[in-house]
Coordinates of C-alpha atoms in Angstrom, one line a residue:
Chain V
M1 CA 80.9 73.1 75.8
N2 CA 83.7 74.3 78.1
V3 CA 82.6 77.9 76.6
L4 CA 78.8 77.2 77.4
R5 CA 79.9 75.9 80.5
V6 CA 82.0 79.5 81.5
L7 CA 79.1 81.5 80.1
G8 CA 76.7 79.4 82.3
G9 CA 78.6 80.1 85.2
I10 CA 79.3 84.1 84.3
V11 CA 75.2 83.7 83.8
V12 CA 74.9 82.1 87.4
H13 CA 77.1 83.7 89.1
G14 CA 75.7 87.7 87.9
I15 CA 71.8 86.3 89.1
E16 CA 73.2 85.3 92.2
R17 CA 75.1 88.5 93.1
L18 CA 71.9 90.5 91.6
G19 CA 69.8 88.7 94.0
R20 CA 72.6 88.7 97.2
G21 CA 72.5 93.2 96.1
T22 CA 68.9 92.8 96.4
M23 CA 68.9 91.3 99.9
F24 CA 70.9 93.2 101.0
L25 CA 69.2 97.1 100.4
Y26 CA 66.0 95.4 101.6
E27 CA 67.6 94.4 104.7
V28 CA 69.2 98.5 104.7
V29 CA 66.7 100.0 103.9
A30 CA 64.5 97.7 106.0
G31 CA 66.6 98.6 109.4
S32 CA 67.1 102.3 108.4
W33 CA 64.0 103.2 110.4
V34 CA 66.9 103.5 113.6
L35 CA 68.3 106.7 112.2
V36 CA 65.1 108.7 112.4
P37 CA 66.7 110.5 116.0
R38 CA 69.8 110.3 114.6
F39 CA 69.2 111.8 111.3
Y40 CA 72.4 113.9 111.7
L41 CA 74.8 110.7 110.6
V42 CA 72.7 110.7 107.2
I43 CA 73.7 115.0 107.0
Q44 CA 77.3 114.3 107.4
Q45 CA 77.4 111.5 104.5
V46 CA 75.7 114.2 102.5
F47 CA 77.9 116.6 103.0
A48 CA 80.5 114.0 102.1
V49 CA 78.4 112.5 99.0
G50 CA 76.5 115.6 98.1
V51 CA 79.0 118.9 99.4
L52 CA 81.9 117.1 98.2
T53 CA 80.6 116.5 94.5
L54 CA 79.0 120.0 94.2
L55 CA 82.4 121.4 92.5
I56 CA 83.2 119.2 90.1
I57 CA 78.9 119.3 89.0
L58 CA 79.3 123.1 88.7
V59 CA 82.3 123.2 86.8
S60 CA 80.5 120.1 84.2
G61 CA 77.0 122.3 84.1
L62 CA 78.3 125.2 83.3
F63 CA 80.4 124.1 80.4
V64 CA 77.6 122.0 78.8
G65 CA 75.3 125.0 79.2
L66 CA 77.9 127.1 77.3
V67 CA 78.5 124.6 75.2
L68 CA 74.9 123.8 74.3
G69 CA 73.8 127.6 73.6
L70 CA 76.7 127.5 71.3
Q71 CA 75.4 124.7 69.8
G72 CA 71.5 125.1 70.0
Y73 CA 72.2 128.9 68.0
N74 CA 74.2 127.6 65.6
T75 CA 71.7 125.2 64.6
L76 CA 69.1 127.0 65.6
I77 CA 69.4 130.4 63.8
K78 CA 70.0 128.9 60.2
F79 CA 65.9 128.5 61.1
G80 CA 65.6 131.7 62.2
A81 CA 64.5 130.6 65.7
E82 CA 67.4 131.3 67.8
D83 CA 64.8 133.3 70.0
S84 CA 63.9 129.5 70.9
L85 CA 67.8 129.1 72.3
G86 CA 66.4 129.5 76.4
L87 CA 63.7 126.7 75.3
L88 CA 66.2 124.4 74.1
V89 CA 68.6 125.1 76.2
A90 CA 66.5 124.3 79.6
L91 CA 64.2 121.4 78.1
S92 CA 68.0 119.5 77.2
L93 CA 69.0 120.5 80.6
V94 CA 66.2 119.4 82.8
R95 CA 64.8 116.1 80.8
E96 CA 68.4 114.8 79.8
L97 CA 71.2 116.4 80.4
G98 CA 71.1 117.2 84.1
P99 CA 70.1 113.9 85.2
V100 CA 72.4 111.7 83.6
V101 CA 75.7 113.7 83.5
T102 CA 74.8 114.1 86.8
A103 CA 74.7 110.8 87.4
L104 CA 77.6 109.3 85.4
L105 CA 80.0 112.3 88.0
F106 CA 78.0 111.0 90.9
A107 CA 79.2 107.9 90.4
G108 CA 82.4 108.7 89.3
R109 CA 83.1 110.9 92.6
A110 CA 80.6 110.3 95.1
G111 CA 80.1 106.2 93.8
S112 CA 83.4 105.3 94.0
A113 CA 84.6 106.9 97.5
L114 CA 81.7 105.1 98.8
T115 CA 82.4 101.9 97.9
A116 CA 86.6 102.3 98.6
E117 CA 85.6 103.9 101.9
I118 CA 83.0 100.8 102.5
G119 CA 85.5 98.1 101.1
L120 CA 88.9 99.7 103.3
M121 CA 86.6 99.5 106.7
K122 CA 85.6 96.0 105.5
A123 CA 89.8 95.3 105.1
T124 CA 90.8 97.4 108.3
E125 CA 88.5 94.6 110.2
Q126 CA 86.4 98.5 111.9
L127 CA 83.4 96.8 109.8
A128 CA 83.7 93.4 112.2
G129 CA 85.1 95.2 115.3
M130 CA 81.0 97.3 115.1
E131 CA 79.8 94.3 114.6
M132 CA 81.6 92.3 117.8
M133 CA 80.6 95.5 119.7
A134 CA 77.3 94.6 118.7
V135 CA 76.6 97.4 116.2
N136 CA 74.9 96.6 112.8
P137 CA 77.2 97.6 110.7
L138 CA 73.9 97.7 108.1
T139 CA 72.2 100.2 109.6
R140 CA 74.9 102.7 111.5
V141 CA 77.7 102.7 108.2
I142 CA 75.9 101.6 104.9
A143 CA 72.1 102.7 106.1
P144 CA 73.0 106.1 106.0
R145 CA 75.6 106.4 103.1
F146 CA 72.5 105.3 101.0
I147 CA 70.1 107.3 102.3
A148 CA 72.4 110.8 101.5
G149 CA 73.2 109.2 98.0
V150 CA 69.2 108.8 97.2
I151 CA 69.2 112.5 98.9
A152 CA 72.3 114.5 97.4
M153 CA 71.6 113.0 93.6
P154 CA 67.8 114.6 92.9
L155 CA 69.8 117.5 94.2
L156 CA 73.0 118.3 92.0
A157 CA 71.2 117.4 89.2
A158 CA 68.9 120.8 89.8
M159 CA 72.0 122.6 90.5
F160 CA 73.5 120.9 87.0
S161 CA 70.5 122.2 85.0
A162 CA 70.4 125.7 87.0
I163 CA 73.8 126.2 86.3
G164 CA 73.4 125.3 83.3
V165 CA 71.1 127.5 82.1
M166 CA 73.5 129.8 83.5
G167 CA 75.4 129.2 80.7
G168 CA 73.6 129.0 77.7
Q169 CA 72.3 132.7 78.8
M170 CA 76.1 133.6 79.3
V171 CA 76.8 132.7 75.4
G172 CA 73.4 133.3 74.0
V173 CA 72.5 136.6 75.0
G174 CA 75.9 137.5 76.5
L175 CA 77.9 136.8 73.5
L176 CA 75.6 135.5 70.8
G177 CA 73.1 138.4 71.0
V178 CA 69.9 136.4 71.7
D179 CA 67.3 138.8 73.4
S180 CA 67.3 138.3 77.0
G181 CA 63.5 138.8 77.1
A182 CA 63.1 136.0 74.1
F183 CA 65.2 133.8 76.3
W184 CA 63.5 134.0 79.6
S185 CA 60.2 133.4 77.8
Q186 CA 60.3 131.2 75.4
M187 CA 61.9 128.9 78.4
Q188 CA 59.4 129.5 80.8
N189 CA 55.9 129.4 78.2
G190 CA 57.8 126.3 76.8
V191 CA 58.8 124.6 80.4
D192 CA 55.9 122.3 82.0
F193 CA 56.4 121.6 86.0
H194 CA 54.5 118.5 85.9
E195 CA 56.2 116.7 81.9
D196 CA 59.6 118.0 82.5
I197 CA 61.0 119.2 85.5
L198 CA 59.4 116.6 87.8
N199 CA 60.3 113.4 85.6
G200 CA 63.5 114.5 85.8
V201 CA 63.7 115.0 89.4
V202 CA 61.9 111.1 88.9
K203 CA 64.8 110.1 87.3
S204 CA 68.0 111.6 88.7
F205 CA 65.9 110.0 92.0
V206 CA 66.5 106.5 90.5
F207 CA 69.8 107.5 89.4
G208 CA 70.6 108.6 92.9
I209 CA 68.8 105.0 94.2
V210 CA 70.8 102.9 92.0
I211 CA 74.4 104.5 92.1
S212 CA 74.3 104.6 96.1
G213 CA 72.8 101.1 95.4
I214 CA 75.5 99.4 93.9
A215 CA 78.5 102.1 95.2
V216 CA 77.2 100.6 99.0
F217 CA 77.2 96.7 97.9
E218 CA 80.2 96.6 95.9
G219 CA 81.8 97.8 98.9
Y220 CA 80.0 95.7 101.3
D221 CA 80.4 92.6 98.6
A222 CA 84.6 93.9 98.1
V223 CA 87.0 91.3 98.6
P224 CA 89.2 92.6 101.6
T225 CA 92.4 93.2 100.1
S226 CA 93.8 95.7 97.8
E227 CA 93.1 94.3 94.9
G228 CA 89.8 93.6 96.1
V229 CA 88.5 96.9 97.0
A230 CA 90.4 98.6 93.8
S231 CA 88.0 96.1 91.6
A232 CA 85.0 96.7 93.7
T233 CA 86.0 100.4 92.9
N234 CA 86.1 100.0 88.9
R235 CA 82.9 97.6 89.3
T236 CA 80.9 100.4 90.5
V237 CA 81.8 103.1 87.7
V238 CA 81.3 100.7 84.9
Y239 CA 78.0 98.9 86.6
S240 CA 76.7 102.4 87.8
S241 CA 77.6 104.1 84.7
L242 CA 75.3 101.1 82.3
A243 CA 72.7 101.1 84.8
V244 CA 72.1 104.7 84.4
L245 CA 72.0 105.0 80.9
G246 CA 69.9 101.8 80.2
L247 CA 67.7 103.4 83.0
D248 CA 67.4 106.3 81.1
F249 CA 66.2 105.3 77.7
I250 CA 63.5 102.7 79.4
M251 CA 62.4 106.3 81.9
T252 CA 62.3 108.7 79.1
A253 CA 60.5 106.2 77.0
L254 CA 57.5 106.0 79.5
M255 CA 57.7 109.4 80.6
F256 CA 57.6 110.9 77.2
G257 CA 56.3 107.7 75.2
G258 CA 57.2 108.1 71.2
I259 CA 57.8 104.2 71.2
Chain Q
M1 CA 102.1 102.9 134.8
A2 CA 98.6 104.4 135.9
P3 CA 96.7 103.5 138.3
I4 CA 93.8 101.5 136.9
I5 CA 90.6 102.8 137.9
V6 CA 87.4 101.6 136.9
P7 CA 84.2 103.5 136.7
K8 CA 81.1 101.6 136.6
L9 CA 78.8 101.7 133.6
T10 CA 75.3 100.1 133.6
N11 CA 74.4 99.0 130.1
K12 CA 70.5 100.1 129.2
K13 CA 69.6 97.4 127.1
A14 CA 72.1 94.7 127.6
G15 CA 71.9 93.6 131.1
N16 CA 72.6 90.1 131.6
R17 CA 69.7 88.8 130.2
R18 CA 70.1 85.1 129.6
V19 CA 68.4 83.0 126.4
S20 CA 66.5 80.7 128.3
S21 CA 65.3 78.8 125.1
T22 CA 69.4 79.0 123.9
A23 CA 70.3 78.3 127.9
V24 CA 72.9 75.1 127.8
P25 CA 73.7 73.7 131.0
S26 CA 77.7 73.7 131.1
N27 CA 80.7 73.8 134.1
S28 CA 79.6 77.0 136.3
D29 CA 83.8 77.5 136.2
S30 CA 83.7 77.7 132.9
L31 CA 82.6 81.1 130.9
V32 CA 83.6 79.4 127.5
A33 CA 83.0 75.9 127.1
I34 CA 84.4 74.6 123.3
R35 CA 82.5 70.8 122.6
D36 CA 83.9 68.7 119.9
V37 CA 83.9 71.7 117.4
T38 CA 85.1 70.4 113.5
F39 CA 84.9 73.9 111.7
K40 CA 85.8 73.2 107.4
Y41 CA 86.6 76.5 105.0
G42 CA 85.8 74.3 102.2
A43 CA 87.9 70.9 101.7
R44 CA 90.0 72.6 104.1
T45 CA 89.6 71.4 108.1
I46 CA 90.7 74.2 110.3
L47 CA 89.6 73.0 113.7
D48 CA 89.5 68.5 113.9
N49 CA 86.9 67.7 117.2
L50 CA 88.8 70.4 119.5
S51 CA 87.3 70.7 122.8
L52 CA 88.2 73.2 125.9
D53 CA 87.4 75.5 129.0
I54 CA 88.0 78.3 129.4
A55 CA 87.5 79.2 132.8
R56 CA 86.2 82.4 134.6
G57 CA 88.3 85.2 135.9
K58 CA 91.2 83.4 134.5
V59 CA 93.6 84.6 131.7
T60 CA 94.3 81.9 128.9
A61 CA 96.5 81.6 126.5
I62 CA 95.7 79.5 123.3
M63 CA 98.8 79.4 121.5
G64 CA 100.1 78.1 118.6
G65 CA 101.5 78.4 114.8
S66 CA 100.4 80.5 111.3
G67 CA 97.1 79.4 110.4
C68 CA 96.6 76.3 113.3
G69 CA 92.9 78.3 113.6
K70 CA 93.2 80.3 116.7
T71 CA 91.7 83.0 115.4
T72 CA 89.4 81.2 113.7
L73 CA 88.7 79.5 117.4
L74 CA 87.8 83.5 118.1
N75 CA 85.9 83.9 115.4
L76 CA 83.2 81.0 116.0
I77 CA 83.6 81.8 120.5
G78 CA 82.5 85.5 118.8
G79 CA 79.6 84.3 117.1
R80 CA 81.1 85.2 113.5
I81 CA 81.1 81.8 112.0
K82 CA 79.5 79.2 112.8
P83 CA 81.1 75.4 113.4
S84 CA 80.4 73.0 110.5
R85 CA 79.8 70.4 114.2
G86 CA 80.1 70.9 117.7
Q87 CA 79.3 73.1 120.1
V88 CA 80.2 76.6 121.3
L89 CA 79.1 77.8 124.8
V90 CA 79.3 80.6 126.6
D91 CA 78.0 81.8 129.5
G92 CA 76.0 78.8 129.0
L93 CA 74.3 80.3 125.6
S94 CA 74.9 77.4 122.7
V95 CA 76.3 80.3 119.9
P96 CA 75.5 79.3 117.0
D97 CA 72.6 79.0 118.3
L98 CA 71.4 82.5 119.0
S99 CA 69.1 84.8 117.0
K100 CA 70.7 88.1 115.7
K101 CA 69.3 90.1 118.2
E102 CA 70.3 87.6 121.1
L103 CA 74.1 87.5 119.8
F104 CA 73.9 91.0 119.4
A105 CA 73.0 91.1 123.3
L106 CA 75.4 88.5 123.8
R107 CA 78.4 90.8 121.8
K108 CA 77.4 93.3 124.7
R109 CA 79.3 91.4 127.3
M110 CA 82.2 90.6 125.0
A111 CA 85.3 91.9 123.2
L112 CA 87.2 91.3 120.2
L113 CA 90.8 93.0 120.4
F114 CA 91.7 92.7 117.1
Q115 CA 95.1 92.5 115.7
T116 CA 94.8 95.5 113.7
G117 CA 93.0 97.4 116.5
A118 CA 90.3 97.9 113.7
L119 CA 89.6 101.5 114.8
F120 CA 87.5 103.8 113.3
T121 CA 90.0 105.6 110.8
D122 CA 87.5 108.7 110.7
L123 CA 86.9 109.5 114.6
S124 CA 89.7 110.5 116.9
V125 CA 91.0 108.8 120.0
F126 CA 88.2 109.7 122.0
E127 CA 85.3 108.8 120.0
N128 CA 86.7 105.8 119.0
V129 CA 86.3 105.2 122.9
A130 CA 82.8 106.7 123.0
F131 CA 81.6 105.1 120.3
P132 CA 80.8 101.7 122.3
I133 CA 78.9 104.2 124.9
R134 CA 77.3 106.6 122.8
E135 CA 75.8 103.5 120.6
H136 CA 74.5 101.3 123.5
T137 CA 74.0 104.3 126.3
K138 CA 72.7 107.9 126.7
L139 CA 75.6 108.6 129.1
P140 CA 74.9 112.2 129.2
E141 CA 78.1 113.6 127.8
P142 CA 79.9 115.3 130.5
L143 CA 79.8 111.2 132.4
L144 CA 80.5 109.7 129.5
R145 CA 83.8 112.3 129.2
H146 CA 84.4 111.0 132.5
V147 CA 84.6 107.6 131.7
V148 CA 85.8 107.6 128.3
L149 CA 89.0 109.7 129.8
M150 CA 89.3 107.6 132.9
K151 CA 89.7 104.4 130.6
L152 CA 92.1 105.9 128.3
N153 CA 94.0 107.2 131.4
T154 CA 94.1 103.1 132.1
V155 CA 96.3 102.5 128.9
G156 CA 98.2 106.0 129.2
L157 CA 96.9 107.5 126.2
R158 CA 94.8 110.7 128.2
G159 CA 96.8 112.4 126.4
A160 CA 96.4 111.8 122.9
R161 CA 93.0 111.9 123.0
D162 CA 92.5 114.4 120.1
L163 CA 94.8 112.6 117.8
M164 CA 92.5 110.3 114.9
P165 CA 94.5 106.9 114.3
S166 CA 96.7 107.7 111.5
E167 CA 98.8 109.7 114.6
L168 CA 99.2 106.7 116.5
S169 CA 102.4 103.8 116.3
G170 CA 100.8 99.9 116.2
G171 CA 101.3 100.0 120.2
M172 CA 99.3 103.0 120.3
A173 CA 97.2 102.1 118.6
R174 CA 96.5 98.7 120.5
R175 CA 96.2 100.6 123.6
V176 CA 93.6 102.8 122.3
A177 CA 91.6 99.7 121.2
L178 CA 92.3 98.0 124.4
A179 CA 90.6 101.4 125.9
R180 CA 87.9 101.2 123.6
A181 CA 87.1 97.0 124.4
I182 CA 86.9 97.6 128.5
V183 CA 84.8 100.9 128.3
M184 CA 81.5 98.6 128.5
E185 CA 83.1 96.6 131.0
P186 CA 82.5 93.4 129.3
M187 CA 82.5 89.9 131.1
M188 CA 85.0 88.5 128.5
I189 CA 87.8 89.9 126.4
M190 CA 89.3 88.2 123.7
Y191 CA 92.7 89.7 123.2
D192 CA 93.5 88.3 118.9
E193 CA 97.5 88.4 118.6
P194 CA 97.8 91.2 121.4
F195 CA 102.0 91.7 121.1
T196 CA 102.3 91.0 117.0
G197 CA 104.6 94.1 115.2
L198 CA 105.2 95.8 119.0
D199 CA 108.4 96.5 120.4
P200 CA 109.8 94.9 123.5
I201 CA 108.5 97.8 125.3
S202 CA 105.0 98.5 124.0
K203 CA 104.9 94.0 124.2
G204 CA 105.9 94.4 127.1
V205 CA 102.7 97.4 128.5
I206 CA 100.2 95.7 126.6
A207 CA 101.0 92.8 128.5
K208 CA 101.4 93.9 131.7
Q209 CA 97.6 96.0 131.3
I210 CA 96.1 92.5 130.2
R211 CA 96.7 90.7 133.3
E212 CA 96.0 94.1 135.7
L213 CA 92.4 94.6 133.8
N214 CA 90.9 91.3 134.1
D215 CA 91.9 91.3 137.7
A216 CA 90.8 94.8 138.7
L217 CA 87.5 94.2 136.4
G218 CA 87.3 90.5 137.8
I219 CA 86.9 89.7 133.7
T220 CA 88.2 87.2 132.3
S221 CA 90.6 87.3 129.4
I222 CA 91.5 85.0 126.5
V223 CA 94.6 85.2 124.8
V224 CA 95.4 84.0 121.8
S225 CA 99.2 84.1 120.5
H226 CA 102.1 82.4 118.9
D227 CA 104.6 85.2 121.3
V228 CA 105.2 82.0 124.1
V229 CA 107.3 84.3 126.4
E230 CA 104.9 87.5 126.8
T231 CA 102.2 85.0 127.1
C232 CA 103.1 82.5 129.2
L233 CA 104.2 85.7 131.6
I234 CA 100.5 86.6 132.1
S235 CA 98.9 83.5 131.5
D236 CA 96.9 81.4 134.3
Y237 CA 96.6 78.5 131.8
A238 CA 97.3 77.6 128.7
Y239 CA 96.1 75.3 125.7
L240 CA 98.8 74.9 122.8
M241 CA 97.4 74.3 118.6
G242 CA 99.0 72.3 116.2
D243 CA 97.1 71.2 113.4
G244 CA 93.5 72.5 114.4
R245 CA 93.7 70.4 117.6
I246 CA 94.4 71.1 121.3
I247 CA 98.4 69.6 121.2
G248 CA 99.3 70.4 125.0
Q249 CA 97.7 72.4 128.0
G250 CA 98.6 73.0 131.2
T251 CA 99.6 76.0 133.3
P252 CA 102.1 77.9 131.4
A253 CA 105.0 76.1 133.8
E254 CA 104.0 73.0 132.7
V255 CA 103.2 73.5 129.0
Q256 CA 106.9 74.9 129.1
Q257 CA 108.2 71.8 130.6
S258 CA 106.4 69.6 128.1
K259 CA 108.3 66.4 126.8
S260 CA 105.6 66.3 124.0
E261 CA 107.1 66.7 120.8
Y262 CA 104.1 68.5 119.3
V263 CA 104.9 71.2 122.3
R264 CA 108.6 71.0 122.1
Q265 CA 108.5 71.9 117.9
F266 CA 106.3 74.6 118.9
M267 CA 108.1 76.0 122.3
D268 CA 111.6 75.6 120.8
G269 CA 110.6 77.0 117.5
R270 CA 112.0 74.0 115.8
A271 CA 111.4 73.4 111.7
E272 CA 111.8 70.2 111.8
G273 CA 108.9 68.1 113.9
P274 CA 105.3 66.5 114.0
V275 CA 104.3 70.1 112.4
P276 CA 105.1 70.7 108.9
Y277 CA 106.8 73.6 108.4
T278 CA 106.9 73.5 104.6
Y279 CA 104.2 73.2 102.2
P280 CA 103.3 70.0 100.2
A281 CA 105.1 70.1 97.2
T282 CA 107.0 67.8 93.7
D283 CA 110.5 67.0 95.0
Y284 CA 112.5 69.6 94.9
L285 CA 115.2 68.1 92.1
D286 CA 112.7 67.2 89.8
D287 CA 110.8 70.6 90.1
L288 CA 114.0 72.3 89.3
L289 CA 115.6 70.3 86.6
G290 CA 111.8 69.6 85.4
G291 CA 111.3 72.6 83.0
G292 CA 107.8 72.3 83.1
A293 CA 105.2 75.3 83.9
R294 CA 105.7 77.6 86.7

């Protein structure tokens, strides 16, 4: 009976937080029109969450591309199909690895930073101070960060995929001797703009909404203590990562079928 | 100390708009009227049927021990929380009944100086003070610069304009927050423990500036503090709180001379008295020798 009560409490608490988070995001999005004449606030945050995340994205993308090139070559050569390496690398990156790995890295780097920053602003009464100055922190602090995350995520995923393809080309063409013309032409013929690239962009856009939403909500809802901010940051990374992996499966099934 | 020069700012949105639907008649001498207010946090009663008035143009002190409900009172006046029962009137407006828009309009005419200063850590001193002007007015940049520098000069920190909050001492941070609080020329400033953690020089400077700003700007000041000496020096009227109630009031001299046991315990800093110092617990000897749970 006690276990049931605890389980029930957890479920009710989870639903309550989900509802509160949804209402919070609605308020953020509904109030974000005030940022139209002050778009520089969003640009500043695109720098903070996007440009400052670029290094880890590019380095990771390069290594993922290098590994894909190597593994792909060793598999394809068994069937004499090593000329299709470019197509394999590009499809893997554009459809799956680009959006998903970028989202996981984005949650760890930018999402956690967003939560910690907003949580600390709450703990040091900066958000309360803003409210007392008749400035709504949802539109002044939260909305620019949320929108910046949604903008930055697809751009980072595109750069991850691009540098990953370069990595695959470096290994495949540069080191393992795959024909350069075959590598690029197979890729050009096999990758469809709508089917592959656009669906990848849609995925990364959805991941951007989910990660940024979780990050700003957890920061705003954090208990204003050092322990509370640490827990909130932790929750952001865990919830975002799980949400990304779960949503990826659902979107892949919807976009590419097969189920 | 730098002379207090007061540049006049016109708020483009706030003005002195009154919200007729929620306007409640109150004593015109009182800017703030608290009527039979009870505030509960869970099962715990923080404020218990409390009533008080804050006179216009005066410095009113609200003193009391930690946890007696002083900051809660400021939060009620600022509309950050709502009372469980009773009325909170500011300039004739019933604060708990205001819509968000109306509350923000009222807040443009008041300022709250937080105990920590609550400066924005990603903005310089100059930008912190400029923040409310940028948010609420379309003042041209050269004029904005003048206003900010005048306010910073008022608190003696014009030379610190380019520093970041992390580079400021506690006293300096409090003074920057004071400059930010007065930059929109509010009708009322609430100070939450303005002397806590400051050295004697900073305490004296802040106290003097609170008094001078009140008189120079013609505003109303509420100083919440447990620092008896500094607070009594600058205030016109004082309330003493204990257990969520008013336990003494009068001019600072009257409060200091009061024979009330509650007042004497606070003024003399005694652990024994009607206000309990120790948190309720089981018998000390039983607790030590019991050997049970922690």
